[in-house]
Amino acid sequence: MDFKLTSKFKPTGDQPEAIRQLTDGLNRGDRAQVLLGVTGSGKTFTVANVIQQVNRPTLILSHNKTLAAQLYEEMKTFFPENAVEYYVSYYDYYQPEAYLPSSDTYIEKDLAINDEIDRLRLKAVSSLLSGRKDVIVVSSVSCIYGMGGPTSLQSNVVSMSIGQKIDRNVFLRQLVEALYIRNDIILERGNFRVKGETVDIFPAYNENVIRVTWWDDEIDSIEEVDPVSFHRIEKYETYQLYPANLFVTTKEQQLHAIRAIQDDLVKQVNFFEEIGDEIKAQRIKERVEYDIDMIKELGSCSGIENYSRYFDGREAGEKPYCLLDFFPKDFLMVIDESHVSVPQINAMYGGDRARKQNLVEYGFRLPAAFDNRPLKFDEFFEMINQVIYVSATPAHFELEEAEGVIVEQVIRPTGLLDPEIDVRPSENQVDDLMEEILQRTERNERVLITTLTKRTAEELTTYLLNHDIKTNYIHSDVATLDRVKIMNGLRSGEFDVLVGVNLLREGLDLPEVSLVAIIDADKEGFLRSETSMTQTVGRAARNVNGKVIMYADRITKSMQKTIDETYRRRAIQMKYNTEHGITPTQIKKDIKGILSANVSDKQSKTAPIAYIPQHEEATFAADPIIARMTRPQIEKAIDYNTSLMKDAAKNLDFLQAAQYRDEIARLQELLETVSS
């Protein structure tokens, strides 16, 4: 099936030329291209048009879950009839295994898996295994981490067709080999149940149940049914059922792996004994022998991924299988916000290796643990067929790969211009800023302020709150889910000003923001580099009254380059608007939780829910607005959080319950300081 783009919009401004250049480059065989698109110029729409024209399976890579969720949602809207999939890390919480020699502290692996995201990952792999060409996978950097190989997964696909002669028990054994679990009481994802001549299978990647009915030794019918009512949705002549797990092995592979693990264990024990370290020798012997016993009995063990090399049949140091192995050779890769994503991919291997070094050296893991790893950058780069780097500020690496050729997209379909930039002295900057804020609040517009430190962000927030300006802050100590709540609060008018450090750069879509203030703009460094400044300036480009104020006592090279580039783009945009009679139009966008895109259209009942209080009284103690609450309001907030904590514990969501517990403790501490 070909890609079918569905949209009420048509390419305008720079988009038609950008689409033409990118498509021609791909058809010509160019390995790398750069799409330099300013904020709000419709880069995603351009990429969607290119995908439709080249008509190849596509991997869209983003550097975090939130941006991946945005892209996934947009691509599903553009291609409703095609297979648009979502592949990100399925850990809501992940604490990796580690050892700290300085304090002799061993940290066990701890994790909480998001069942719905796990389903979406399996669905993505299943779509690729099916051989479909109209597949778009939106992924985070988790796509470079190891997983089961395509051959292993393909060999465990269960094929069925009406009229096929197969003994029911043979069929059931095939399901077990594909890692489906028999459960005749509760039919859940990845389970199957048997009732006489009927087998109900709940695919690990689907939302509906597959019902297979026998007549003697012959398959009589294959139906897709609703998991609640069991009403028929669709009938199939043939059906392919994909494995319930991304790590599938055969019995032969398992036996081979156990022998190889035992051989390497003997070598490692001998090594420690030769250097005279009996403690490490005993430690590795006990741990690995326990894991082997678990694998023999259950087919798995805690931390089995550290033995993946043995199951895959790989040699030491050999590249692991990953999502990229499931794409055909002619696939297209799009790397969004490439100036951030590429360095992140480059750093993943080194960080993983450094953590495992201590585990191996001190006898907690066999050296094979090193091979449970993400791809090295060279390995990742070799697997790329053709790539489009997308960024408003492409780095030197991307420009070199594209041989300096840039496809520029400066014109916005809405006619909006890059914001004006005003440089003002730092003396009396807070008073000046307050006056600017008041002007925006009168027009029901929002303000972003960027600082260099967390402390400055918090102190400035407190100062503005004391002057009756509704303000909040956001930095690395604020949890991801809380950030989504804060962003939506800013847009909805719950507060007018948001103060941040480095979290206000890439990918934030806040059309209500008309002013961005940069404190200490002349302090050269990562946060005040040309790339960071350009990205920050872009946050004001979605509002018709967009303006940027840089508070500085001198103009640095980064500031000058940002100013020059902004005004170059403004000149192009103004000329285009004049020639085509375009009046800049304010962007209007619905306010909704970004994380809703993490799941499919139908939210799973088992998927974790973000902590977003439904009452104004239930506010976070970490929120500076809490400081203005009365004693009865705080008491009410404690009661509300207590009920939420109990509900979370009842549902066995202990991580969430612990977060509520900590919040209650902070509120109680605050209560002691508040007079009645």
XYZ file of C-alpha atoms in Angstrom:
676
model
C 0.000 0.000 0.000
C 1.222 3.501 -0.833
C 1.372 6.378 1.615
C -1.758 8.522 1.477
C -1.373 12.001 2.965
C -4.608 13.404 4.403
C -4.623 17.114 5.220
C -6.786 20.178 4.635
C -3.585 22.177 4.110
C -1.488 22.541 0.989
C 2.227 23.350 0.900
C 2.789 27.122 0.904
C 5.668 29.560 1.235
C 9.030 27.740 1.219
C 7.417 24.319 1.614
C 6.880 23.409 -2.096
C 10.523 24.176 -2.936
C 11.794 22.356 0.186
C 9.681 19.280 -0.674
C 10.980 19.337 -4.265
C 14.638 19.673 -3.247
C 14.464 16.941 -0.598
C 12.583 14.537 -2.897
C 15.013 15.154 -5.775
C 17.937 14.567 -3.421
C 16.506 11.242 -2.224
C 15.714 10.084 -5.756
C 19.222 11.148 -6.783
C 20.671 8.944 -4.041
C 22.054 11.675 -1.743
C 22.977 10.013 1.535
C 22.400 13.056 3.768
C 20.396 16.284 3.503
C 19.700 19.115 5.935
C 16.308 20.778 6.312
C 16.888 24.075 8.092
C 13.410 25.116 9.131
C 12.591 27.977 11.481
C 10.155 27.419 14.344
C 6.559 27.292 13.076
C 7.452 26.869 9.389
C 5.741 23.462 9.146
C 8.798 21.190 9.013
C 6.699 18.149 9.986
C 4.263 18.814 7.129
C 7.183 19.119 4.709
C 8.626 15.797 5.887
C 5.172 14.152 5.564
C 4.944 15.297 1.927
C 8.447 13.975 1.213
C 7.540 10.583 2.744
C 4.447 10.404 0.535
C 6.440 11.181 -2.603
C 9.365 8.785 -2.047
C 6.978 6.117 -0.657
C 9.459 4.215 1.529
C 9.368 2.860 5.102
C 10.530 5.695 7.346
C 12.106 5.981 10.782
C 11.635 9.369 12.462
C 14.076 9.774 15.319
C 13.578 12.217 18.184
C 15.756 12.846 21.227
C 13.032 12.476 23.863
C 9.635 10.872 24.515
C 7.704 14.122 24.637
C 8.775 15.314 21.185
C 8.371 11.782 19.817
C 4.792 11.830 21.128
C 4.111 15.134 19.343
C 5.494 13.787 16.065
C 3.582 10.507 16.442
C 0.326 12.370 16.922
C 0.943 14.601 13.886
C 1.981 11.723 11.615
C -1.082 9.680 12.617
C -3.194 12.682 11.606
C -1.404 12.995 8.246
C -1.451 9.243 7.453
C -4.607 7.754 9.050
C -4.758 4.868 6.542
C -1.112 3.860 6.908
C 0.875 2.145 9.661
C 2.184 4.936 11.904
C 3.878 3.395 14.940
C 5.439 4.587 18.199
C 8.645 3.067 19.595
C 10.102 4.529 22.779
C 11.490 3.143 26.013
C 8.710 1.332 27.888
C 10.108 2.214 31.311
C 8.066 4.752 33.245
C 10.787 4.446 35.847
C 14.185 2.849 35.355
C 17.060 2.557 37.780
C 19.879 0.604 36.139
C 22.042 -1.909 37.939
C 25.230 -0.309 39.243
C 28.082 -0.695 41.736
C 29.846 2.161 43.562
C 33.261 0.908 44.774
C 33.961 4.036 46.835
C 31.133 3.220 49.240
C 30.843 -0.516 48.448
C 27.224 0.046 47.362
C 25.444 -2.314 44.990
C 22.312 -0.873 43.371
C 19.859 -3.435 42.042
C 17.967 -2.846 38.835
C 14.556 -1.359 39.540
C 11.921 -0.573 36.943
C 8.270 0.093 36.237
C 7.091 -0.953 32.786
C 4.352 0.925 30.937
C 2.201 -1.848 29.517
C 0.644 0.308 26.816
C 3.960 1.563 25.461
C 5.238 -2.022 25.468
C 2.235 -2.890 23.277
C 3.012 -0.043 20.908
C 6.645 -1.198 20.623
C 5.525 -4.703 19.715
C 3.023 -3.266 17.226
C 5.816 -1.285 15.544
C 7.991 -4.380 15.165
C 5.004 -6.447 13.970
C 4.231 -3.886 11.239
C 7.848 -4.087 10.031
C 7.864 -7.902 10.144
C 4.655 -8.005 8.090
C 6.538 -6.684 5.071
C 4.355 -3.578 4.711
C 6.018 -0.688 2.890
C 3.713 2.033 4.232
C 5.244 2.069 7.709
C 6.359 5.144 9.665
C 7.982 4.486 13.042
C 8.412 7.479 15.340
C 11.104 6.590 17.844
C 13.306 7.958 20.585
C 16.976 6.953 20.848
C 15.793 3.673 22.431
C 15.787 2.300 18.864
C 19.588 1.854 19.075
C 19.348 -0.466 22.100
C 19.644 -4.230 21.708
C 16.646 -6.506 21.119
C 15.837 -9.877 19.552
C 16.939 -10.455 15.966
C 14.563 -10.330 12.960
C 15.275 -13.965 12.030
C 14.405 -15.256 15.521
C 11.192 -13.232 15.643
C 10.181 -14.156 12.094
C 10.712 -17.874 12.771
C 8.263 -17.661 15.703
C 5.435 -16.030 13.743
C 2.341 -18.259 13.979
C 0.593 -18.451 10.596
C -2.968 -19.741 10.302
C -5.594 -19.985 7.569
C -9.133 -21.336 7.200
C -9.071 -24.966 6.093
C -5.523 -25.492 7.443
C -5.079 -28.981 8.923
C -3.253 -28.727 12.228
C -3.734 -30.495 15.539
C -4.998 -28.077 18.160
C -2.338 -29.117 20.682
C 0.417 -28.548 18.104
C -1.015 -25.065 17.551
C -0.996 -24.396 21.305
C 2.686 -25.389 21.519
C 3.416 -22.880 18.721
C 1.732 -20.176 20.807
C 3.877 -21.080 23.825
C 7.044 -20.944 21.692
C 5.959 -17.462 20.589
C 5.947 -16.607 24.354
C 2.156 -16.473 24.768
C 0.965 -17.658 28.189
C -2.063 -19.859 28.751
C -4.570 -18.273 31.119
C -8.062 -19.757 31.062
C -9.355 -17.407 33.790
C -8.299 -13.876 32.825
C -7.561 -13.109 29.170
C -4.941 -10.368 29.115
C -2.492 -9.038 26.546
C -0.006 -11.776 25.622
C -2.296 -14.551 26.963
C -4.498 -17.222 25.358
C -7.256 -19.470 26.663
C -8.790 -22.702 25.456
C -12.473 -23.608 25.595
C -13.176 -26.885 23.805
C -12.552 -26.331 20.079
C -12.136 -22.572 20.479
C -8.857 -20.785 21.220
C -8.955 -17.079 22.162
C -5.641 -15.254 21.732
C -4.995 -11.704 22.969
C -2.102 -10.501 20.745
C 0.575 -8.632 22.660
C 0.437 -5.794 20.106
C -3.319 -5.505 19.482
C -6.379 -4.187 21.331
C -8.728 -6.941 20.146
C -8.835 -10.712 20.592
C -8.272 -13.276 17.827
C -10.685 -16.223 18.078
C -9.699 -19.437 16.257
C -12.277 -22.261 15.989
C -11.563 -25.892 15.019
C -13.667 -28.534 13.335
C -11.884 -31.784 14.053
C -8.224 -31.118 13.018
C -9.083 -28.292 10.670
C -9.268 -24.529 11.358
C -12.891 -23.590 10.720
C -12.872 -19.836 11.362
C -10.555 -16.956 12.312
C -12.243 -13.889 13.799
C -11.242 -10.636 15.449
C -13.553 -9.999 18.411
C -14.047 -7.291 21.008
C -12.167 -8.185 24.253
C -15.156 -7.213 26.444
C -18.322 -8.163 24.556
C -16.663 -10.719 22.230
C -18.789 -9.424 19.355
C -17.239 -10.124 15.971
C -15.385 -7.197 14.414
C -13.807 -8.854 11.376
C -13.327 -12.261 9.711
C -10.016 -13.440 8.203
C -9.115 -16.053 5.639
C -5.492 -16.006 6.816
C -3.812 -14.420 9.828
C -0.262 -14.007 11.098
C 0.273 -13.834 14.853
C 3.531 -12.178 15.918
C 5.498 -13.078 19.087
C 4.472 -11.700 22.462
C 7.987 -10.541 23.315
C 10.893 -8.926 21.453
C 13.310 -11.468 22.951
C 12.276 -14.842 21.522
C 14.544 -17.911 21.626
C 14.259 -21.570 20.746
C 15.002 -24.463 23.105
C 18.193 -25.192 21.150
C 19.368 -21.575 21.541
C 18.671 -21.775 25.259
C 20.734 -24.951 25.730
C 23.588 -23.512 23.667
C 23.456 -20.285 25.715
C 23.612 -22.151 29.046
C 26.713 -24.094 27.950
C 28.413 -20.876 26.764
C 27.561 -19.065 30.021
C 29.010 -21.942 32.045
C 32.233 -21.888 29.986
C 32.685 -18.122 30.466
C 31.874 -18.453 34.170
C 34.714 -20.936 34.634
C 37.115 -18.542 32.840
C 36.057 -15.567 34.984
C 36.289 -17.525 38.274
C 39.772 -18.727 37.282
C 40.785 -15.148 36.443
C 39.753 -13.824 39.872
C 41.443 -16.750 41.646
C 44.676 -16.158 39.708
C 44.821 -12.536 40.872
C 44.057 -13.726 44.418
C 40.588 -12.184 44.782
C 38.504 -15.002 46.268
C 35.600 -12.701 47.205
C 34.970 -11.639 43.597
C 35.399 -15.239 42.411
C 32.797 -16.470 44.896
C 30.454 -13.576 44.105
C 30.409 -14.139 40.335
C 30.097 -17.930 40.812
C 27.053 -17.654 43.069
C 25.283 -15.003 40.967
C 25.729 -16.685 37.585
C 24.926 -20.208 38.841
C 21.688 -18.863 40.327
C 20.836 -17.194 36.978
C 21.547 -20.449 35.103
C 19.209 -22.370 37.419
C 16.481 -19.768 36.830
C 16.918 -19.970 33.051
C 16.702 -23.786 33.164
C 13.531 -23.748 35.271
C 11.697 -20.645 34.041
C 13.350 -19.806 30.754
C 14.374 -16.401 32.102
C 16.036 -14.629 35.046
C 16.477 -11.144 36.444
C 18.900 -9.256 34.193
C 18.726 -11.864 31.399
C 19.529 -9.079 28.922
C 23.135 -9.283 30.190
C 23.313 -12.748 28.605
C 21.776 -11.639 25.285
C 24.985 -12.347 23.346
C 24.772 -16.050 24.162
C 21.150 -16.301 23.034
C 21.771 -14.304 19.841
C 24.828 -16.358 18.953
C 26.992 -13.217 18.734
C 30.726 -13.058 19.301
C 32.198 -10.748 21.942
C 32.065 -7.129 20.759
C 29.724 -7.898 17.876
C 26.949 -5.379 17.149
C 23.613 -6.226 18.810
C 20.344 -6.425 16.902
C 18.163 -3.331 17.162
C 15.068 -1.785 15.570
C 17.048 -0.624 12.526
C 17.646 -4.288 11.569
C 13.894 -4.673 10.924
C 13.775 -1.982 8.245
C 14.408 -2.811 4.577
C 17.696 -1.596 3.097
C 16.103 1.314 1.212
C 14.458 2.877 4.280
C 14.456 6.618 4.963
C 15.584 8.112 8.273
C 14.534 11.543 9.527
C 16.384 12.887 12.598
C 14.394 15.658 14.276
C 16.242 18.369 16.243
C 19.423 16.806 14.896
C 21.720 19.238 16.727
C 20.604 17.514 19.966
C 19.721 13.993 18.756
C 23.020 13.206 17.001
C 25.258 14.027 20.013
C 22.874 12.050 22.237
C 23.209 8.946 20.032
C 26.975 9.427 20.035
C 27.089 9.479 23.850
C 24.871 6.461 24.620
C 27.513 3.749 24.239
C 30.116 5.467 26.413
C 27.658 6.049 29.270
C 26.458 2.440 29.214
C 30.020 1.070 29.098
C 31.204 3.196 32.038
C 28.388 1.906 34.277
C 29.029 -1.746 33.438
C 32.798 -1.495 33.906
C 32.471 -1.650 37.695
C 29.894 -4.462 37.563
C 32.308 -6.662 35.603
C 35.478 -5.666 37.478
C 33.955 -6.400 40.889
C 32.386 -9.750 40.028
C 28.712 -8.804 39.649
C 28.472 -9.602 35.951
C 30.312 -11.626 33.312
C 32.192 -9.637 30.631
C 29.318 -10.577 28.270
C 27.296 -7.799 29.975
C 29.313 -5.320 27.868
C 27.559 -6.723 24.789
C 24.103 -5.831 26.121
C 24.492 -2.295 24.864
C 23.284 0.427 22.518
C 24.905 0.807 19.109
C 28.202 2.624 18.851
C 27.887 5.766 16.741
C 29.897 4.236 13.873
C 27.615 1.184 13.889
C 24.536 3.406 13.846
C 25.964 5.541 11.056
C 26.742 2.493 8.902
C 23.111 1.342 9.097
C 21.766 4.607 7.688
C 20.611 4.375 4.076
C 19.461 7.961 3.479
C 18.865 10.574 6.137
C 17.270 14.013 6.452
C 18.575 16.089 9.371
C 15.885 18.514 10.569
C 16.810 21.470 12.766
C 16.543 25.237 13.075
C 20.211 25.202 14.120
C 22.047 22.312 12.414
C 25.475 21.466 13.858
C 28.789 21.111 11.964
C 28.434 17.316 11.717
C 25.105 17.507 9.842
C 26.380 20.261 7.545
C 29.510 18.247 6.714
C 27.449 15.146 5.966
C 25.232 17.138 3.611
C 28.383 18.652 2.056
C 27.240 22.122 3.050
C 24.021 21.967 1.008
C 21.041 23.222 3.031
C 17.353 23.124 2.174
C 16.076 26.275 3.864
C 12.506 26.803 5.076
C 12.147 30.316 6.413
C 8.598 31.333 5.426
C 5.768 30.435 7.820
C 2.378 29.488 6.306
C 0.733 31.777 8.902
C 2.812 34.766 7.754
C 4.302 35.118 11.240
C 7.689 36.824 11.414
C 10.709 35.962 13.508
C 10.416 38.018 16.712
C 12.034 41.398 17.175
C 15.093 41.338 19.439
C 15.761 44.126 21.927
C 19.043 44.298 23.882
C 18.735 46.102 27.233
C 21.212 46.741 30.090
C 21.089 44.391 33.087
C 20.727 47.304 35.541
C 17.171 47.403 36.903
C 16.363 44.439 34.646
C 13.774 42.936 37.004
C 11.766 46.182 37.243
C 11.926 46.596 33.491
C 10.833 43.006 32.996
C 7.889 43.394 35.384
C 6.607 46.337 33.347
C 6.823 44.214 30.152
C 5.028 41.330 31.873
C 2.145 43.565 32.957
C 1.693 44.742 29.360
C 1.409 41.101 28.237
C -0.979 40.036 30.974
C -3.340 42.870 29.995
C -3.450 41.340 26.483
C -3.880 37.809 27.906
C -0.449 36.771 26.573
C 2.263 34.722 28.276
C 5.935 35.255 29.095
C 8.946 32.929 29.197
C 12.049 33.889 31.173
C 15.308 31.951 30.915
C 17.966 32.104 33.608
C 21.374 30.492 34.006
C 20.817 28.697 37.339
C 18.049 26.860 39.180
C 18.474 29.135 42.190
C 17.975 32.253 40.081
C 14.851 30.712 38.529
C 13.366 29.945 41.941
C 14.270 33.309 43.489
C 12.885 35.250 40.501
C 9.682 33.190 40.671
C 9.264 33.995 44.370
C 9.885 37.717 43.722
C 7.275 37.865 40.950
C 4.763 35.946 43.084
C 5.260 38.459 45.898
C 4.264 41.168 43.416
C 1.028 39.348 42.515
C 2.249 38.029 39.167
C 1.099 34.439 38.586
C 4.420 32.643 38.029
C 5.894 29.145 38.058
C 9.311 27.695 37.342
C 10.571 24.637 35.533
C 14.016 23.018 35.640
C 15.663 19.580 35.811
C 14.401 18.889 39.351
C 10.780 19.119 38.173
C 9.431 15.694 37.159
C 8.554 15.097 33.489
C 4.835 14.624 34.125
C 4.760 17.785 36.227
C 6.344 19.703 33.336
C 3.448 18.748 31.067
C 1.027 20.011 33.728
C 2.981 23.268 34.104
C 3.111 23.852 30.314
C -0.631 23.351 30.024
C -1.130 25.620 33.060
C 0.815 28.369 31.293
C -1.231 28.024 28.124
C -4.580 27.924 29.927
C -3.807 31.034 31.988
C -3.363 29.327 35.354
C -0.221 31.477 35.486
C 1.181 34.094 33.127
C 4.946 33.692 33.495
C 7.169 30.620 33.298
C 10.786 30.818 34.471
C 13.222 28.108 33.279
C 16.859 27.218 32.751
C 17.502 24.904 29.792
C 14.118 23.329 29.296
C 12.699 26.113 27.173
C 14.606 25.447 23.967
C 13.655 22.687 21.566
C 10.224 21.588 20.566
C 7.989 23.597 22.886
C 4.823 24.647 21.093
C 3.445 27.590 23.085
C 1.580 29.979 20.732
C 0.319 32.104 23.668
C 3.888 33.223 24.479
C 4.543 36.712 23.086
C 7.643 37.633 25.117
C 10.852 35.714 25.814
C 13.273 37.329 28.232
C 16.890 36.104 28.371
C 18.617 36.982 31.642
C 22.444 37.224 31.524
C 22.461 36.938 27.748
C 26.124 38.038 27.633
C 27.403 35.125 29.758
C 28.968 33.013 27.008
C 28.599 29.218 27.435
C 26.389 26.293 26.495
C 23.167 28.005 27.611
C 24.101 31.232 25.859
C 25.652 29.796 22.685
C 24.376 30.724 19.229
C 22.439 27.436 18.968
C 20.784 27.794 22.386
C 19.952 31.472 21.814
C 18.427 30.830 18.384
C 16.286 28.008 19.795
C 15.207 30.187 22.720
C 14.324 33.108 20.433
C 12.173 30.688 18.415
C 9.812 30.226 21.389
C 8.367 33.702 20.635
C 7.919 33.038 16.921
C 4.459 31.483 17.223
C 2.786 34.692 18.381
C 1.863 37.645 16.187
C 3.242 40.009 18.872
C 6.407 37.969 19.406
C 9.334 39.810 21.002
C 12.647 38.850 22.646
C 14.506 40.931 25.233
C 18.173 40.127 25.912
C 19.393 41.622 29.175
C 23.128 42.174 28.774
C 25.861 44.760 29.327
C 27.694 43.840 26.133
C 26.906 42.085 22.846
C 28.746 38.775 22.528
C 29.536 36.948 19.270
C 26.686 34.488 19.927
C 24.232 37.316 20.549
C 25.331 39.153 17.398
C 25.054 36.041 15.227
C 21.590 35.286 16.643
C 20.442 38.876 16.042
C 21.887 38.980 12.503
C 20.332 35.634 11.521
C 16.942 36.587 13.027
C 16.796 39.873 11.122
C 17.960 38.177 7.891
C 14.998 35.795 8.193
C 12.620 38.656 9.123
C 13.607 40.506 5.950
C 12.862 37.432 3.782
C 9.553 36.833 5.580
C 8.409 40.479 5.313
C 9.258 40.587 1.614
C 7.283 37.379 0.979
C 4.272 38.652 2.951
C 4.295 41.959 1.024
C 4.569 40.261 -2.379
C 1.730 37.827 -1.624
C -0.508 40.163 0.405
C -0.291 38.003 3.553
C -1.249 39.374 6.958
C 0.389 37.485 9.868
C -2.171 35.258 11.599
C -2.027 34.117 15.219
C -1.656 30.348 15.683
C -4.479 28.731 17.661
C -3.907 25.295 19.065
C -5.985 23.141 21.397
C -4.615 22.610 24.893
C -4.177 18.938 25.699
C -1.793 16.646 27.520
C 1.187 15.833 25.336
C 1.487 12.391 26.833
C -1.865 11.429 25.349
C 0.051 10.733 22.188
C 2.033 8.067 23.973
C -0.825 5.705 23.640
C -3.190 4.672 20.916
C -6.608 6.159 20.317
C -8.087 3.889 22.957
C -6.285 4.305 26.295
C -5.426 1.040 27.977
C -7.038 0.484 31.356
C -3.723 -0.687 32.724
C -1.663 2.239 31.470
C -0.245 4.453 34.256
C -2.012 7.777 34.690
C -0.155 11.024 35.235
C -0.650 12.666 38.597
C -2.734 15.690 37.700
C -4.988 16.791 40.584
C -8.592 17.484 39.663
C -9.053 20.162 42.347
C -7.339 23.474 42.732
C -6.631 22.703 46.376
C -4.438 19.747 45.485
C -1.323 21.573 44.440
C 2.278 20.413 44.449
C 4.378 21.518 47.377
C 7.226 22.007 44.922
C 5.091 24.633 43.173
C 5.880 28.131 44.463
C 2.164 28.977 44.278
C 1.746 26.717 47.330
C 3.381 29.403 49.415
C 0.286 31.539 49.012
C -2.162 28.851 50.233
C -3.980 29.115 53.570
C -3.817 26.514 56.336
C -7.264 24.995 55.498
C -6.250 24.724 51.827
C -3.033 22.899 52.722
C -4.954 20.519 55.019
C -7.382 19.832 52.199
C -4.474 19.160 49.844
C -2.999 16.670 52.340
C -6.326 14.817 52.581
C -6.642 14.695 48.827
C -3.088 13.402 48.308
C -3.644 10.798 51.039
C -6.660 9.392 49.198
C -4.661 9.311 45.950
C -1.786 7.522 47.706
C -4.137 4.838 49.059
C -5.708 4.331 45.631
C -2.277 3.969 44.016
C -1.193 1.412 46.657
C -4.432 -0.509 46.168
C -3.682 -0.707 42.429
C -0.123 -1.916 43.216
C 1.368 1.239 41.694
C 3.880 1.655 44.505
C 6.117 4.122 42.676
C 3.221 6.548 42.274
C 2.136 5.915 45.870
C 5.643 6.801 47.071
C 5.510 10.073 45.128
C 2.220 10.972 46.817
C 3.757 10.023 50.192
C 6.694 12.378 49.630
C 4.327 15.132 48.558
C 2.260 14.684 51.744
C 5.452 14.912 53.847
C 6.412 18.207 52.152
C 2.914 19.609 52.655
C 2.948 18.627 56.343
C 6.307 20.369 56.819
C 4.858 23.468 55.211
C 1.733 23.236 57.394
C 3.847 23.635 60.529
C 5.127 26.986 59.280
C 1.718 28.380 58.324
C -0.387 30.166 60.922
C -4.101 29.480 61.145
